[in-house]
CSV table of C-alpha atoms (C1' of nucleotides) in Angstrom, one decimal:
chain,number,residue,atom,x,y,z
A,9,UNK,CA,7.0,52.9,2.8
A,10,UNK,CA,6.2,51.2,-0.2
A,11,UNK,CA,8.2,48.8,-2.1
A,12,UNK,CA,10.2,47.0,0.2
A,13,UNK,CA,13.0,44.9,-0.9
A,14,UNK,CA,13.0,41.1,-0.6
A,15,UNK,CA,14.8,41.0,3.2
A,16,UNK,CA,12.5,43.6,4.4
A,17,UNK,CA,8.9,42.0,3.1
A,18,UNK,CA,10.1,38.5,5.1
A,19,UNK,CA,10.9,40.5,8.3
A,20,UNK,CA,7.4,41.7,8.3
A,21,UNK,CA,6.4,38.5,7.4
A,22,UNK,CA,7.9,36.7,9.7
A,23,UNK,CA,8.8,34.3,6.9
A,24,UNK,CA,12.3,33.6,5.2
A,25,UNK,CA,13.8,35.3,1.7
A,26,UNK,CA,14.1,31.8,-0.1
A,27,UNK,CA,10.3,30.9,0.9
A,28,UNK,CA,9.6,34.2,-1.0
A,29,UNK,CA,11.9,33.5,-3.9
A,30,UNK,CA,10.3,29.9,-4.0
A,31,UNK,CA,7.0,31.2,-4.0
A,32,UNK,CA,8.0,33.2,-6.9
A,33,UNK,CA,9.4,30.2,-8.6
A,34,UNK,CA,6.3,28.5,-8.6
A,35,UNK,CA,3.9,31.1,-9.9
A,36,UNK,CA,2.4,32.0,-6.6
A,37,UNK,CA,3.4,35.5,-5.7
A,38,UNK,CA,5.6,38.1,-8.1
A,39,UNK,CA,7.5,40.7,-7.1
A,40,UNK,CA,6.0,44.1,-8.1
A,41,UNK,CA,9.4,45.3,-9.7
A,42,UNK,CA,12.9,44.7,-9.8
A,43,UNK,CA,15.2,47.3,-8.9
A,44,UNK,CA,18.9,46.8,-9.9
A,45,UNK,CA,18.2,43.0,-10.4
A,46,UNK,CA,16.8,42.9,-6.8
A,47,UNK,CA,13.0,42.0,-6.1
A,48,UNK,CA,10.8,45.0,-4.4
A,49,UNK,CA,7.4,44.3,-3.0
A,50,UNK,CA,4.4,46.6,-2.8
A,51,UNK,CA,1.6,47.1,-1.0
A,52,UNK,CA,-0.4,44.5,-3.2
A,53,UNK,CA,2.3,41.9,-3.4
A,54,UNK,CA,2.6,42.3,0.8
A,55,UNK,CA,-1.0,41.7,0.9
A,56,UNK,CA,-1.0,39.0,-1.2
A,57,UNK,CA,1.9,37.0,0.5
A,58,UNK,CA,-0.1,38.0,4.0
A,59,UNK,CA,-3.1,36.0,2.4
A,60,UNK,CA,-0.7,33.1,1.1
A,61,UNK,CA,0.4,33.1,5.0
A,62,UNK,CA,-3.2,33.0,6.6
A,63,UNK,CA,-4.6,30.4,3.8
A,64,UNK,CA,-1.8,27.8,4.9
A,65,UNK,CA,-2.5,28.3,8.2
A,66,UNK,CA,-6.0,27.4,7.2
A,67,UNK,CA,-5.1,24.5,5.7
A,68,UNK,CA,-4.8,25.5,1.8
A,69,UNK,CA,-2.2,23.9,-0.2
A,70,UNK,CA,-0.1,26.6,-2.3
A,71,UNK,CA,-1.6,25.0,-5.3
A,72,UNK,CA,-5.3,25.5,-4.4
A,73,UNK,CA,-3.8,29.0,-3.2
A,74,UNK,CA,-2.3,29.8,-6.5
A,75,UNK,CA,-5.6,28.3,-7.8
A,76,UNK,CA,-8.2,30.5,-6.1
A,77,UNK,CA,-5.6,34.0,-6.2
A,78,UNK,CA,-5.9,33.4,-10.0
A,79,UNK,CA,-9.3,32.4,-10.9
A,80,UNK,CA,-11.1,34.8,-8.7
A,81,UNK,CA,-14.7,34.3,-8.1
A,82,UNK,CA,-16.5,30.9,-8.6
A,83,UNK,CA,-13.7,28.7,-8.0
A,84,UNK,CA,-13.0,30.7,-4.5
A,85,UNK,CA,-16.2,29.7,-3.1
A,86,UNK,CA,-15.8,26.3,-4.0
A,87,UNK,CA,-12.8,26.1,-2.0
A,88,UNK,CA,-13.6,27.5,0.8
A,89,UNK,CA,-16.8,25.6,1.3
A,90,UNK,CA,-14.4,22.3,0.4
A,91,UNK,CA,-12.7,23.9,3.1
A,92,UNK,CA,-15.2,24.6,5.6
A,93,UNK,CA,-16.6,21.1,5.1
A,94,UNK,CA,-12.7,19.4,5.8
A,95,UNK,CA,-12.1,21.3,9.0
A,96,UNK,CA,-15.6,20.3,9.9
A,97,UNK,CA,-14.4,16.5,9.5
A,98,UNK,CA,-11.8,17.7,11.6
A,99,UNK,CA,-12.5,19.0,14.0
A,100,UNK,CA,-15.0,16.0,14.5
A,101,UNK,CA,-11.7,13.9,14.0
A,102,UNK,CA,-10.1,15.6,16.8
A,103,UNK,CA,-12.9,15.5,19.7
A,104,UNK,CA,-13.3,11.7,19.4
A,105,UNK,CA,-9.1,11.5,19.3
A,106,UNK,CA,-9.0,13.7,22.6
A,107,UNK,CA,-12.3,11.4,23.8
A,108,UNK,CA,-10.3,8.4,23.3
A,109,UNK,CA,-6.9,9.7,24.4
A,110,UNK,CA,-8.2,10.7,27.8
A,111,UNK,CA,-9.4,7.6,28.4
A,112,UNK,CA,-6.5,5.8,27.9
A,113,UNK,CA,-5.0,8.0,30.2
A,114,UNK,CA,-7.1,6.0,32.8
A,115,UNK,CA,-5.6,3.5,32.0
A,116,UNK,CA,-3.1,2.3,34.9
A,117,UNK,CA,-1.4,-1.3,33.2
A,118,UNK,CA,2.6,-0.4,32.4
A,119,UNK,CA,2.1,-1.4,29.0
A,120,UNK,CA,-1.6,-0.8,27.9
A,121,UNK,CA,-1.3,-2.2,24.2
A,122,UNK,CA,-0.9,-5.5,25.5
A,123,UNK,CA,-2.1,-5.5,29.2
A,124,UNK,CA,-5.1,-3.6,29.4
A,125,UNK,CA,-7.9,-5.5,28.0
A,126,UNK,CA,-10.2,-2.5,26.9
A,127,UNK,CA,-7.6,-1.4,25.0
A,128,UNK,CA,-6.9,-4.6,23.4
A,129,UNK,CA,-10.7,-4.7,22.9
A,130,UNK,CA,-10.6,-1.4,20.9
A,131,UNK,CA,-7.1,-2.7,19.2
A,132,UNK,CA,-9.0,-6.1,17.8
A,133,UNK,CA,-12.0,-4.5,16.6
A,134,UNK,CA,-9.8,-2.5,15.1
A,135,UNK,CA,-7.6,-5.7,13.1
A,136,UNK,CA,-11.5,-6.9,12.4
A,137,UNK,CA,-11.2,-4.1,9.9
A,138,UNK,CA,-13.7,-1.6,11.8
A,139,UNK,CA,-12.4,3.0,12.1
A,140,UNK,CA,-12.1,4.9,15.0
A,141,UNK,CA,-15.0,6.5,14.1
A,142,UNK,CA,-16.9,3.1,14.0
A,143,UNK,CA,-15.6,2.1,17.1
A,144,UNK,CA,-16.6,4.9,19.2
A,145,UNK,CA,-19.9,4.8,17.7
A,146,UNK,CA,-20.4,1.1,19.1
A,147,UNK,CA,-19.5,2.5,22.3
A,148,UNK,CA,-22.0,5.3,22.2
A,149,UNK,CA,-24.4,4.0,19.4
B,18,UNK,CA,-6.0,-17.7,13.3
B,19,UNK,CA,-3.0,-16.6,15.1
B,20,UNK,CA,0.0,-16.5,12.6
B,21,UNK,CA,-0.4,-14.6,9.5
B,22,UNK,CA,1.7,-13.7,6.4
B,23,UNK,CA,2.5,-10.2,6.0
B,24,UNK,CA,-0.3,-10.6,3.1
B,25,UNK,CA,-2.7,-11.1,5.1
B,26,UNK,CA,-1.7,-8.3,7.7
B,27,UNK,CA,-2.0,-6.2,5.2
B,28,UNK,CA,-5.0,-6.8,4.1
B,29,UNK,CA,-6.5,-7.0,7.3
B,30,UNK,CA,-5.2,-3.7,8.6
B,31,UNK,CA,-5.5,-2.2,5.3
B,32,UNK,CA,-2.0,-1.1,4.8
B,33,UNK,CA,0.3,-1.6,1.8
B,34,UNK,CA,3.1,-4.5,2.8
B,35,UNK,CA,5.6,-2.4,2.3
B,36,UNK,CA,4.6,-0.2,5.1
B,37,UNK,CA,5.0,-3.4,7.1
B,38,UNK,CA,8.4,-3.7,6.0
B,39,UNK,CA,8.9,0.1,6.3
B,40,UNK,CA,7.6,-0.1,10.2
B,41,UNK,CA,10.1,-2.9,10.8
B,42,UNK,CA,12.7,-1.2,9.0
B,43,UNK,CA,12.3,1.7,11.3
B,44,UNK,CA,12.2,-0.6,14.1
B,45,UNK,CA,8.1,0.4,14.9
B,46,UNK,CA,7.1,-3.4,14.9
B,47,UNK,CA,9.0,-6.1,14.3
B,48,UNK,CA,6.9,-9.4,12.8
B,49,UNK,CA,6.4,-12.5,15.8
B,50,UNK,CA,9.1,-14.8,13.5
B,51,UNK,CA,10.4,-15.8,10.4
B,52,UNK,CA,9.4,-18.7,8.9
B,53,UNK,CA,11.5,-19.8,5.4
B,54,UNK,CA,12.5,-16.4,5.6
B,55,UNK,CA,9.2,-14.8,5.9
B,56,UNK,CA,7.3,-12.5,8.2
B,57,UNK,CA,4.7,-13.7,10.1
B,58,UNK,CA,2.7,-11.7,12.4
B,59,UNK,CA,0.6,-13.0,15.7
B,60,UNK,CA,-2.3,-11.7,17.7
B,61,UNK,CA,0.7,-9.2,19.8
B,62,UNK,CA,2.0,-7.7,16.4
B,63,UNK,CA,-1.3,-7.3,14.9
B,64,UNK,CA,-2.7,-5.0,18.1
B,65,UNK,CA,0.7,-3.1,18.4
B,66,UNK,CA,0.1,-2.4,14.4
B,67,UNK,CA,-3.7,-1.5,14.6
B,68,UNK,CA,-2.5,0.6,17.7
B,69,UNK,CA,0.2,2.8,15.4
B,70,UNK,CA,-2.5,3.3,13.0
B,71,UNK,CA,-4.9,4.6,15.5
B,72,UNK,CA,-1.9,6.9,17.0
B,73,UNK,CA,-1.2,7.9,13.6
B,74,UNK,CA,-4.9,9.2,13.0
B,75,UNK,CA,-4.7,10.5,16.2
B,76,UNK,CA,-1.8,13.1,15.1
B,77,UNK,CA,0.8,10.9,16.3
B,78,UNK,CA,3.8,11.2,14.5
B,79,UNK,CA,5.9,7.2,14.2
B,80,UNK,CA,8.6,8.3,16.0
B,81,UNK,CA,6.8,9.4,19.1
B,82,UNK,CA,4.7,6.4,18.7
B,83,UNK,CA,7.7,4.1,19.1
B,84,UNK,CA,8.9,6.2,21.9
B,85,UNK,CA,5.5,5.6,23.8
B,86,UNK,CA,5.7,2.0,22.2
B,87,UNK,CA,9.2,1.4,24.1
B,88,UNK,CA,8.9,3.2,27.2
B,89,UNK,CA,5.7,2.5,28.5
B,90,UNK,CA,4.1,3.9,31.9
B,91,UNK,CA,5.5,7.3,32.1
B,92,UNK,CA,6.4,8.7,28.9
B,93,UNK,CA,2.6,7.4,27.9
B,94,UNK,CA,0.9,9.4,30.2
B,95,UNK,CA,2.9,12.5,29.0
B,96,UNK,CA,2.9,11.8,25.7
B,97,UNK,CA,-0.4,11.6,26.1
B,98,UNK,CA,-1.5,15.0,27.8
B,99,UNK,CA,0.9,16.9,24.9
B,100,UNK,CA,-1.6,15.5,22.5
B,101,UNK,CA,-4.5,16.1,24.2
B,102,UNK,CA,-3.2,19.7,24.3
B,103,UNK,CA,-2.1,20.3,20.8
B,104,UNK,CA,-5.9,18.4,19.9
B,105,UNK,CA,-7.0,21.3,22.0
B,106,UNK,CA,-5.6,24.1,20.3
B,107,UNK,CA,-5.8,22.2,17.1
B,108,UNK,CA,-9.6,22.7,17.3
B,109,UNK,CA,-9.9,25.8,18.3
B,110,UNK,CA,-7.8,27.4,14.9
B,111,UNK,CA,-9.9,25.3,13.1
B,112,UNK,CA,-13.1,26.5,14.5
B,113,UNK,CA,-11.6,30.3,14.2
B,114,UNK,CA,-10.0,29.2,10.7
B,115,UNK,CA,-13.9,28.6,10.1
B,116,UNK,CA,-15.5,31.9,11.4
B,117,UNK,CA,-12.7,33.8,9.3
B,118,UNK,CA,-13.8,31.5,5.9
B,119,UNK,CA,-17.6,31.4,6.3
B,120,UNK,CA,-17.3,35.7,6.5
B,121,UNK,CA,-14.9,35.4,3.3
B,122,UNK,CA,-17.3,33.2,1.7
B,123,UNK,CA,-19.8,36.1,1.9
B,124,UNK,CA,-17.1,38.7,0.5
B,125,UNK,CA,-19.0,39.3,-3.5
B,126,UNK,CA,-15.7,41.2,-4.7
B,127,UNK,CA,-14.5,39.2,-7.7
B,128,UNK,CA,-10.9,39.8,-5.8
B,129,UNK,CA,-11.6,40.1,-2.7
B,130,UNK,CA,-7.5,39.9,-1.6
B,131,UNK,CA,-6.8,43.4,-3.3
B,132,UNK,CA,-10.7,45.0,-3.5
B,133,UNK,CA,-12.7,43.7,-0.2
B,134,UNK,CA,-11.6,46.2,2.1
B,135,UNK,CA,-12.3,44.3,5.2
B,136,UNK,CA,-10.2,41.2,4.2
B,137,UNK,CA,-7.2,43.9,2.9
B,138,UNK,CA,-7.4,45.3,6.2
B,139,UNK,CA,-6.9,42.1,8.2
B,140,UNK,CA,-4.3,41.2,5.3
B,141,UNK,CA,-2.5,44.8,6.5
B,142,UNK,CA,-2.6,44.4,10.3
B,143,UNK,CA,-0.9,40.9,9.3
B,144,UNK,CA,1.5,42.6,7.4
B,145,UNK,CA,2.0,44.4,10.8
B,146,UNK,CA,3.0,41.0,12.4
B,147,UNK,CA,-0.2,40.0,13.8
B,148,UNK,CA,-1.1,36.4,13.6
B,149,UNK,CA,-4.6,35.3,12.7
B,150,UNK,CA,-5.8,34.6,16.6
B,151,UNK,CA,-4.8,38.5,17.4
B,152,UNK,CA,-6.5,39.7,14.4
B,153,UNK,CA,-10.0,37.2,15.7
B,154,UNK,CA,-9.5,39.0,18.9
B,155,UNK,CA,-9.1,41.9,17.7
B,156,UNK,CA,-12.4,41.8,16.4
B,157,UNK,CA,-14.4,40.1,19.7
B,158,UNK,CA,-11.9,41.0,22.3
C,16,DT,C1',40.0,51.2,-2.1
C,17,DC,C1',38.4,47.7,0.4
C,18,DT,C1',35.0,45.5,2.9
C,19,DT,C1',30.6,44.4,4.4
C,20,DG,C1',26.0,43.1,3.8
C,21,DA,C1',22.2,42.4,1.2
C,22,DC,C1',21.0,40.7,-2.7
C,23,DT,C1',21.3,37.4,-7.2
C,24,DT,C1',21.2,32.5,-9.6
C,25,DC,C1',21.1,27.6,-9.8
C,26,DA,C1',21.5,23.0,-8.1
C,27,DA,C1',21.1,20.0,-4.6
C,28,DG,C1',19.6,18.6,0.0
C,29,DT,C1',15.9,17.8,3.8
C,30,DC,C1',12.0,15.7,6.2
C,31,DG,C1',8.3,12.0,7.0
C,32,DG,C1',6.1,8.3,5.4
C,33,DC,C1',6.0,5.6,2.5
C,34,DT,C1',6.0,3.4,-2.8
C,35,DT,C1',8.3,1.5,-6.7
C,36,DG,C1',11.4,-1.3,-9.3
C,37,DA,C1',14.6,-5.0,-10.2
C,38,DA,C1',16.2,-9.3,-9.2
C,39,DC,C1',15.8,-13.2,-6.7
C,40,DC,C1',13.5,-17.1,-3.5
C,41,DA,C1',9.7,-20.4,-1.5
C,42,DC,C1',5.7,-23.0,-1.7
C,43,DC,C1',1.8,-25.4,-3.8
C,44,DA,C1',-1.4,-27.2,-7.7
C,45,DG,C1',-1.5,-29.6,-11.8
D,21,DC,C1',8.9,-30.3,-12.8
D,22,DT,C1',6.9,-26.3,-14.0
D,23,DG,C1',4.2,-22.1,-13.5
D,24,DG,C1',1.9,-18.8,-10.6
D,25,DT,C1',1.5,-16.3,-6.5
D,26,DG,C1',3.3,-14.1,-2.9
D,27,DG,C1',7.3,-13.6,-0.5
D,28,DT,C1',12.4,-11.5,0.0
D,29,DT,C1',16.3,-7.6,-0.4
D,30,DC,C1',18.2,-3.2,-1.5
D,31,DA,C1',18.3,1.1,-3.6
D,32,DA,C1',16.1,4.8,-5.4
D,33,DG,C1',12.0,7.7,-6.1
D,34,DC,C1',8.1,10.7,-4.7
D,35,DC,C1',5.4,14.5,-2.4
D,36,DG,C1',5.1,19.4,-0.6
D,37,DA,C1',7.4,23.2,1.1
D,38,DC,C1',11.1,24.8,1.7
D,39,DT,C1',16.4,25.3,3.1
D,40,DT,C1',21.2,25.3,2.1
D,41,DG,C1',25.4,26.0,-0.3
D,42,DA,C1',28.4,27.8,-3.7
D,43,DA,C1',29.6,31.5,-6.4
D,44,DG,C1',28.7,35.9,-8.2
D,45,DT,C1',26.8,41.2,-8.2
D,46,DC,C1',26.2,45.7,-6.4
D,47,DA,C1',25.9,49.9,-3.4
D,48,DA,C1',27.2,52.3,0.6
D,49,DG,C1',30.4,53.4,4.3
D,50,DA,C1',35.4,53.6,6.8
DNA sequence: TCTTGACTTCAAGTCGGCTTGAACCACCAG
DNA sequence: CTGGTGGTTCAAGCCGACTTGAAGTCAAGA
């Protein structure tokens, strides 16, 4: 079962050819051999496109993918402890949002940005120059 | 206080002016009037500004913000509850995204993609066409 | 033999959310 | 009345991550 050509690695992939022909343009993953011109993958090239996958969905950029594929060791933990820390920000990021959001779902005024006055509250603070993160903290200092 | 220069909106909602322009462009918010030609926006403007950039934080994209902008009441509400629900699952990859990079960050293999034998073997069952939330349950079913 | 289908290359297009640049206009202080 | 600052328009550029299209190659099957 081995090398696979191109159209058979993105079925299993679930990805298209020219994303794997783009990722090869770019220095990010190399076909293990070319067979009659035509790109065959092996085990290790699968694997390594199955990482590329799972890293995006993580939030990696191909760049810092290609970065920590090709300087194995230090720089890896360094980006994944960057990247730790960022989903940490968040996911922080996302309960206020969903904190914030379901209270404006309270809110019963046809056209809350200019009607409903603790929304327009929120809103000026806001103009004032204060964050969403500073804002909720004056609600729950 | 009330009408101010696009400058000044700028500045206060920290933005570039030529976001402002671009907003208007793309018919997201339209300044109060023109005076001598130039934008000027009022208290109105200002809040419907500071409320796209809170959407936008949010993980609102400008288009759905105009939509809930422009059709208020109903659309809101379910515009609304998507978000909440995409915030939901949102946080829960990035909390599994997290579990999966803290045990990678523990991998010593100076590659772990091709030599840490646990990562190749999720890398393999994703090469099988599992995505990364069947693999976590996989593991605590 | 001819056709299909999977592959190849290279250039150009797409999307969202702006930014940048060039050329021109309006207002105010000195 | 002149210079500086901060406006104006319009078109084009940028970013990442691809996709699309045109034109050509190659092996297998009817």
């Amino acid at each position: 079962m081995d090398p696979v050509p191109i159209g058979e690695a993105a079925r299993l992939l679930k990805i298209n050819t020219s994303a794997l022909r783009y990722y090869e343009e770019i220095g990010l993953v190399r076909p293990a051999a070319r067979v009659g011109g035509r790109r065959t993958y092996g085990r290790a090239e699968l694997r390594r496109l199955a990482f590329v996958q799972m890293a995006q969905e993580l939030g990696f950029s191909l760049e810092v993918i290609a970065e920590v594929l090709d300087q194995p060791g230090g720089r890896w933990h360094e980006a994944i402890d960057a990247q730790i820390a960022r989903l940490e920000v968040l996911i922080e990021q996302a309960r206020r949002a969903q904190d914030f959001l379901v209270h404006a779902r309270e809110c019963t005024t046809a056209n809350p940005v200019q009607e409903c006055t603790t929304l327009a509250h929120v809103l000026d603070r806001r103009v004032d120059g204060l964050t969403l993160d500073e804002i909720a903290k004056e609600h729950h200092p």
